Amino acid sequence: MSKAGFLAVVLLRRYRVPIHCVLALALAFYVVTVSSTSPNGGEPVTRLLSQSMKPLKKSLHAVGAAIHNLQVNYVAFKDLWNENHALKEQIAALEAERNRLFEAKLANDRLTELLEIRTRILRQSVAATVITHSPSSWFRTITVDKGGRAGIHQGMAVITPRGVVGKVVSVEEDTAKVMLLTDHKSGLDIITQRTRVRGIVSGSVDGEPVVKYMGRNEDVRPGDRLITSGLDGTFPKGLLVGTIVEIAEDGPGLFRRVRVSLAVDPLVMEEVLFISAEPKPAVSSTATRDREPAQSATP
Amino acid sequence: MNVSLAFFGIGLVFVVLQSTVLHLASWTPIIPDLTLILCVYWALNRPRVEAVWATFLLGYAIDILSSPQPGVNALAFTAVFLVAYVVFRYVWATGALISAVTVFMAVWLKVGTLIVISPLFELTARGWVVVADAILREAIFSACIAPVLFLMLRSIQNRMETVRKPSSLVDAAS
């Protein structure tokens, strides 16, 4: 090999990368030139490759579109999820608000009833709210949020618009304890509304109130309503006590066993009215009469 | 397996990724030029004849898949390879910052080549600003991910060369 040839080989070997770069650039330039001048939009090789790549392009586009759709759907789903979450929170808030309003309406109804009965009864009265029920099954009592300071004293009758509840057994400054009719120590003089037969409604250890001292020959039957007789000096006459639900002939001695369903369920009552034995003080003006019950009726 | 062949395979995967996932996903408004980063790495770390033609083919693949004018990407990629080989290689120092800077400049070079070559880039003055802004964002994004990609490619290269070494040693011994 000649010296020039050897030199050429060495140079070619030494600069083979740049040389190939220049060749590739030339080829690329050729492709660009041909493709830009060709009326068919490309030189034959590119056209052929482009044609043969069509299925691949389509599949790549499909994959890309699927990914794009997935992303779009994910975003939409995320938006929906967020919206759903926000709506759920809104529903919960509205539900709480509705419940609060419903409770307010119920309380309003109860207090209105209490006010009505208070104006009807011609005795001094105090409204109060039940704060606790007796935790013992032997003593059936409730505690209310008003006591001696509000004018409550021992022996006062306790009622609700539905009927008789019980009697005050102890009084503190700001609370009072009421023995319910269901307590086995309680006793209330009653008469049947239909036949005016007398008896004593009392609780029992098993929690079922009964009418004591009801003779075997008395005209009573299940469904008869029991009202206060007014003879005990505590309860006004005519307040509903309950209804006879069962009469058994196996009672002790001369009397029958009469089971009673009380008008007031002590477990669900919330506001009660205390009635004093003393009559209402005489009111001098209409304004005072209108204002005074509303103030004291608020529990 | 030949490192160049592996890089070419990776390059094709990058082309596909750029044409599909990265191109269509709206969470990446800027598409990093992964293929270009590979070519720059190739030119800097394993400049061979087959690397030149692989770079050309990768650019050409992009042309076939997405370019309206065939050949422009092949030309731009080859130009980037040449410049990286001739210029960047001599100022090359290993490091994340250097690789980022190199890729940043390579992106400008690539798009510059495209602009010079392609008649598509006949732009008004305002159009140039928009294009320059797009190039800048692409260059920054590519430069940011370049160190990571360089590390990955280096680890692939090292692993393959380590695997190949014993057989060459055996040949030398025999």
JSON list of N, CA and C in Angstrom, two decimals, chain A residues 191-198 214 217-221 224-227 244 256:
[
{"chain": "A", "resi": 191, "resn": "ILE", "atom": "N", "xyz": [-111.45, 7.91, 89.16]},
{"chain": "A", "resi": 191, "resn": "ILE", "atom": "CA", "xyz": [-112.78, 7.38, 88.85]},
{"chain": "A", "resi": 191, "resn": "ILE", "atom": "C", "xyz": [-112.79, 7.00, 87.38]},
{"chain": "A", "resi": 192, "resn": "THR", "atom": "N", "xyz": [-113.63, 6.04, 87.05]},
{"chain": "A", "resi": 192, "resn": "THR", "atom": "CA", "xyz": [-113.76, 5.70, 85.62]},
{"chain": "A", "resi": 192, "resn": "THR", "atom": "C", "xyz": [-114.66, 6.75, 84.99]},
{"chain": "A", "resi": 193, "resn": "GLN", "atom": "N", "xyz": [-114.25, 7.15, 83.80]},
{"chain": "A", "resi": 193, "resn": "GLN", "atom": "CA", "xyz": [-114.99, 8.25, 83.16]},
{"chain": "A", "resi": 193, "resn": "GLN", "atom": "C", "xyz": [-116.41, 7.83, 82.79]},
{"chain": "A", "resi": 194, "resn": "ARG", "atom": "N", "xyz": [-116.58, 6.58, 82.38]},
{"chain": "A", "resi": 194, "resn": "ARG", "atom": "CA", "xyz": [-117.89, 6.13, 81.90]},
{"chain": "A", "resi": 194, "resn": "ARG", "atom": "C", "xyz": [-118.87, 5.91, 83.04]},
{"chain": "A", "resi": 195, "resn": "THR", "atom": "N", "xyz": [-118.43, 5.18, 84.09]},
{"chain": "A", "resi": 195, "resn": "THR", "atom": "CA", "xyz": [-119.38, 4.77, 85.14]},
{"chain": "A", "resi": 195, "resn": "THR", "atom": "C", "xyz": [-119.09, 5.42, 86.48]},
{"chain": "A", "resi": 196, "resn": "ARG", "atom": "N", "xyz": [-118.09, 6.26, 86.60]},
{"chain": "A", "resi": 196, "resn": "ARG", "atom": "CA", "xyz": [-117.71, 7.00, 87.80]},
{"chain": "A", "resi": 196, "resn": "ARG", "atom": "C", "xyz": [-117.41, 6.06, 88.97]},
{"chain": "A", "resi": 197, "resn": "VAL", "atom": "N", "xyz": [-116.85, 4.91, 88.69]},
{"chain": "A", "resi": 197, "resn": "VAL", "atom": "CA", "xyz": [-116.46, 3.97, 89.74]},
{"chain": "A", "resi": 197, "resn": "VAL", "atom": "C", "xyz": [-115.10, 4.40, 90.29]},
{"chain": "A", "resi": 198, "resn": "ARG", "atom": "N", "xyz": [-114.96, 4.41, 91.61]},
{"chain": "A", "resi": 198, "resn": "ARG", "atom": "CA", "xyz": [-113.73, 4.88, 92.24]},
{"chain": "A", "resi": 198, "resn": "ARG", "atom": "C", "xyz": [-112.69, 3.76, 92.37]},
{"chain": "A", "resi": 214, "resn": "MET", "atom": "N", "xyz": [-110.98, -2.21, 93.31]},
{"chain": "A", "resi": 214, "resn": "MET", "atom": "CA", "xyz": [-112.09, -2.14, 92.37]},
{"chain": "A", "resi": 214, "resn": "MET", "atom": "C", "xyz": [-112.94, -3.40, 92.56]},
{"chain": "A", "resi": 217, "resn": "ASN", "atom": "N", "xyz": [-118.24, -6.31, 91.55]},
{"chain": "A", "resi": 217, "resn": "ASN", "atom": "CA", "xyz": [-119.53, -5.99, 90.95]},
{"chain": "A", "resi": 217, "resn": "ASN", "atom": "C", "xyz": [-119.57, -4.66, 90.22]},
{"chain": "A", "resi": 218, "resn": "GLU", "atom": "N", "xyz": [-118.44, -3.97, 90.21]},
{"chain": "A", "resi": 218, "resn": "GLU", "atom": "CA", "xyz": [-118.44, -2.64, 89.58]},
{"chain": "A", "resi": 218, "resn": "GLU", "atom": "C", "xyz": [-118.52, -2.80, 88.06]},
{"chain": "A", "resi": 219, "resn": "ASP", "atom": "N", "xyz": [-119.11, -1.80, 87.45]},
{"chain": "A", "resi": 219, "resn": "ASP", "atom": "CA", "xyz": [-119.28, -1.83, 86.00]},
{"chain": "A", "resi": 219, "resn": "ASP", "atom": "C", "xyz": [-118.05, -1.21, 85.33]},
{"chain": "A", "resi": 220, "resn": "VAL", "atom": "N", "xyz": [-117.08, -1.99, 85.11]},
{"chain": "A", "resi": 220, "resn": "VAL", "atom": "CA", "xyz": [-115.86, -1.53, 84.40]},
{"chain": "A", "resi": 220, "resn": "VAL", "atom": "C", "xyz": [-115.50, -2.54, 83.32]},
{"chain": "A", "resi": 221, "resn": "ARG", "atom": "N", "xyz": [-114.86, -2.10, 82.32]},
{"chain": "A", "resi": 221, "resn": "ARG", "atom": "CA", "xyz": [-114.44, -3.01, 81.25]},
{"chain": "A", "resi": 221, "resn": "ARG", "atom": "C", "xyz": [-113.19, -2.45, 80.55]},
{"chain": "A", "resi": 224, "resn": "ASP", "atom": "N", "xyz": [-112.08, 1.43, 79.32]},
{"chain": "A", "resi": 224, "resn": "ASP", "atom": "CA", "xyz": [-112.60, 2.54, 80.12]},
{"chain": "A", "resi": 224, "resn": "ASP", "atom": "C", "xyz": [-111.47, 3.49, 80.46]},
{"chain": "A", "resi": 225, "resn": "ARG", "atom": "N", "xyz": [-111.76, 4.78, 80.36]},
{"chain": "A", "resi": 225, "resn": "ARG", "atom": "CA", "xyz": [-110.75, 5.79, 80.67]},
{"chain": "A", "resi": 225, "resn": "ARG", "atom": "C", "xyz": [-110.83, 6.14, 82.15]},
{"chain": "A", "resi": 226, "resn": "LEU", "atom": "N", "xyz": [-109.65, 6.32, 82.74]},
{"chain": "A", "resi": 226, "resn": "LEU", "atom": "CA", "xyz": [-109.57, 6.66, 84.15]},
{"chain": "A", "resi": 226, "resn": "LEU", "atom": "C", "xyz": [-109.16, 8.12, 84.28]},
{"chain": "A", "resi": 227, "resn": "ILE", "atom": "N", "xyz": [-109.88, 8.85, 85.14]},
{"chain": "A", "resi": 227, "resn": "ILE", "atom": "CA", "xyz": [-109.55, 10.27, 85.35]},
{"chain": "A", "resi": 227, "resn": "ILE", "atom": "C", "xyz": [-109.39, 10.53, 86.84]},
{"chain": "A", "resi": 244, "resn": "ILE", "atom": "N", "xyz": [-108.09, 1.31, 81.07]},
{"chain": "A", "resi": 244, "resn": "ILE", "atom": "CA", "xyz": [-108.06, -0.08, 81.52]},
{"chain": "A", "resi": 244, "resn": "ILE", "atom": "C", "xyz": [-107.76, -0.97, 80.33]},
{"chain": "A", "resi": 256, "resn": "ARG", "atom": "N", "xyz": [-111.05, -7.05, 92.07]},
{"chain": "A", "resi": 256, "resn": "ARG", "atom": "CA", "xyz": [-110.53, -7.61, 90.83]},
{"chain": "A", "resi": 256, "resn": "ARG", "atom": "C", "xyz": [-109.15, -7.02, 90.51]}
]
